[in-house]
Coordinates of C-alpha atoms in Angstrom, one line a residue:
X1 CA 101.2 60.6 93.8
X2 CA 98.6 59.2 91.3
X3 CA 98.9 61.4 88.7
X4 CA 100.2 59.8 85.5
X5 CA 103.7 61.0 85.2
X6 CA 104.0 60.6 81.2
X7 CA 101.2 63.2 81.0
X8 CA 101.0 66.5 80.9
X9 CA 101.0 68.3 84.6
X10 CA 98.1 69.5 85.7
X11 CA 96.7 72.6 86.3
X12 CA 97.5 73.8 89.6
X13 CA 93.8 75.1 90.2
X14 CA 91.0 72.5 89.7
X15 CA 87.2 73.0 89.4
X16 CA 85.8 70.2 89.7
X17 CA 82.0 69.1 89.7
X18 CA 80.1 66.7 91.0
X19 CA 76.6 65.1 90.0
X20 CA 74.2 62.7 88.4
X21 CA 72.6 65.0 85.7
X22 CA 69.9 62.0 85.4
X23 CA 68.7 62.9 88.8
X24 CA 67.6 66.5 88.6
X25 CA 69.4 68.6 91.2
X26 CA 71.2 65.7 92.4
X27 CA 73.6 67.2 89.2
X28 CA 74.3 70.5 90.0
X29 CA 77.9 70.8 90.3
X30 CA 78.1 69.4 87.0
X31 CA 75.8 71.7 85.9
X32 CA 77.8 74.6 87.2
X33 CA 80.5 73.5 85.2
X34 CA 78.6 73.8 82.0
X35 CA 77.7 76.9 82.6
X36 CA 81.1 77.9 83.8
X37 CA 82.4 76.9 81.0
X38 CA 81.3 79.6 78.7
X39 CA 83.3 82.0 80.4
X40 CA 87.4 82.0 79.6
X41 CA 89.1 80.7 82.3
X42 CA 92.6 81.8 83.3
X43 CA 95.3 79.5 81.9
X44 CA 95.8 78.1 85.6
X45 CA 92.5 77.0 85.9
X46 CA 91.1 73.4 84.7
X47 CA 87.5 73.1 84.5
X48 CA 86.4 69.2 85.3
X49 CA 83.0 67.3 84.6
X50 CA 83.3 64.7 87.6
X51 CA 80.0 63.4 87.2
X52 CA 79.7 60.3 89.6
X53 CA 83.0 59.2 89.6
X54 CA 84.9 58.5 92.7
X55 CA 88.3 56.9 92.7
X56 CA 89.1 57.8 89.2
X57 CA 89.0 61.5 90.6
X58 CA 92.6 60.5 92.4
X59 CA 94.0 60.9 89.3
X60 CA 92.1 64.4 88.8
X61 CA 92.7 65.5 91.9
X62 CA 96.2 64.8 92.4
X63 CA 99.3 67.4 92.0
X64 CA 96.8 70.2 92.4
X65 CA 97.8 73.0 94.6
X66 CA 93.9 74.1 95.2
X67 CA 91.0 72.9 94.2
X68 CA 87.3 73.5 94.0
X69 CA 84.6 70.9 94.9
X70 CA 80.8 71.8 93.5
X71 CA 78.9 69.4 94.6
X72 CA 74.7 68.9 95.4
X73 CA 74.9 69.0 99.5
X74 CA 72.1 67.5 101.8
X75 CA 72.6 69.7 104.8
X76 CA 69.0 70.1 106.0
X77 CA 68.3 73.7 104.8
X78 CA 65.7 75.1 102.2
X79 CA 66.2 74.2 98.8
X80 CA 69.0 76.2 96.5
X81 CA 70.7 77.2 99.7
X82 CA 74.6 77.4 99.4
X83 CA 77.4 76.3 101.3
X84 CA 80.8 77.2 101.5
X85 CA 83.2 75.2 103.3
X86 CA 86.4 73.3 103.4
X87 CA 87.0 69.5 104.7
X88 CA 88.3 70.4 108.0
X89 CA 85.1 72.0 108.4
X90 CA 83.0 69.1 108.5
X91 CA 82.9 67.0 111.8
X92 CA 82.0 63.5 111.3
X93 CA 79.0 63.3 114.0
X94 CA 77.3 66.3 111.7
X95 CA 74.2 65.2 109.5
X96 CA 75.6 66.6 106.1
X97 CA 75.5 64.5 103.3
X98 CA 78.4 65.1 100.8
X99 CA 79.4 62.7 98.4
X100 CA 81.2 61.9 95.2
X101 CA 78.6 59.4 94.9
X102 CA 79.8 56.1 95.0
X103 CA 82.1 57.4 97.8
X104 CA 81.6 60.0 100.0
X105 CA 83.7 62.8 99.6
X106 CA 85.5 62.5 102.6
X107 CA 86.7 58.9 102.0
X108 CA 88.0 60.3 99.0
X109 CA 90.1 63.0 100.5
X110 CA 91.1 60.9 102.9
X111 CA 92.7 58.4 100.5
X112 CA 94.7 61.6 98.9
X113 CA 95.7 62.5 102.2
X114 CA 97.0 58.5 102.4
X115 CA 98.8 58.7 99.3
X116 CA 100.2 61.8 99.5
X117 CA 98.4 63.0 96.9
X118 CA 95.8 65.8 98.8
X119 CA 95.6 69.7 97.4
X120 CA 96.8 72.0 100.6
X121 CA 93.7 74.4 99.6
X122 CA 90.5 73.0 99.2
X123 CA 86.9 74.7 98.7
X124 CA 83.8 73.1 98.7
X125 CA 80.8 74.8 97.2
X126 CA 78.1 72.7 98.1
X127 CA 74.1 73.0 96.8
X128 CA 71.1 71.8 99.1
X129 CA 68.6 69.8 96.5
X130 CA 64.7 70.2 96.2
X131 CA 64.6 67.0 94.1
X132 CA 66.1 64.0 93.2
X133 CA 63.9 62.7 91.3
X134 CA 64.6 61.2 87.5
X135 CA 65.0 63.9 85.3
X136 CA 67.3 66.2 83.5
X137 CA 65.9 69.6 84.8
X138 CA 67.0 71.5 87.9
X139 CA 64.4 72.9 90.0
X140 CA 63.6 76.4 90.2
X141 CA 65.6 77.0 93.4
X142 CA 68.6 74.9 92.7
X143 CA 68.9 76.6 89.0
X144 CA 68.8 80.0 91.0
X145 CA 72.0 78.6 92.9
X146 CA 73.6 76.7 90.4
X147 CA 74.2 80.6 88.8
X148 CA 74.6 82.1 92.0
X149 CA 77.7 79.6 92.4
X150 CA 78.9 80.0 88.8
X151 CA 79.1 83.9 90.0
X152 CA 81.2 83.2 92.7
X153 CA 83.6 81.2 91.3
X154 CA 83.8 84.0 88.3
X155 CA 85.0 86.1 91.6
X156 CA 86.7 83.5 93.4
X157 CA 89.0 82.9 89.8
X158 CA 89.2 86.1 88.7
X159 CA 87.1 85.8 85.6
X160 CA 85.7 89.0 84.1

């Protein structure tokens, strides 16, 4: 297990997203977590700003019993649509494109799986991109979804 055993443990419930904010709605998952963080989330429940890291998120990831990937997700569709899915979902001859960014995300939870180190439950929320332009802003579309997901996770946690 990676996690760093003179820390504190984790959080058994991680929500964890993904992005480069520089890139418009390349950063949505990390923009979900902003706006997810305004809300109080059950003690249980760690809120994480992954931004484009990739193998530091073993660490993150590890001794988690579920966790919640929201990521920006190129699977062909219109702009702003939402996907929700887990890993065993995802075929490897299928044309969507989810990464962590320097890694793809499967990679990633492959290497857990390696090390022992892999949640049992994992979600991913995943956000199809209009633009990835430079640029801080979302697009119309993908801010739509960004709080569409933020409103499912409120549901999915339990948060009033």
């Amino acid at each position: 297990m990676f996690f760093n055993p003179g820390s504190e443990s984790p959080k058994p419930i991680l929500v964890l997203g993904t992005g480069n904010i520089l890139l418009s709605d390349e950063g949505a998952g990390v923009r979900c977590i902003e706006r997810l963080s305004r809300f109080p989330v059950p003690e249980d429940v760690e809120l994480y700003d992954g931004g484009t890291a990739a193998m530091d998120l073993l660490d993150v990831i590890s001794g988690r019993e579920k966790i919640f990937i929201l990521d920006a997700v190129h699977g062909g569709d219109e702009p702003g649509m939402i996907y929700r899915f887990r890993p065993e979902d995802i075929k490897t001859e299928q044309k969507i494109d989810i990464s962590f960014h320097q890694m793809g995300l499967m990679e990633i939870l492959n290497l857990a799986k390696y090390h022992d180190a892999l949640p049992k439950d994992i979600i991913i929320y995943g956000i199809q991109p209009g633009s990835m332009a430079p640029g801080f802003e979302l697009t119309p579309a993908v801010d739509k979804a960004v709080n569409r997901v933020v409103e499912m996770m409120k549901a999915e946690l339990d948060i009033k």
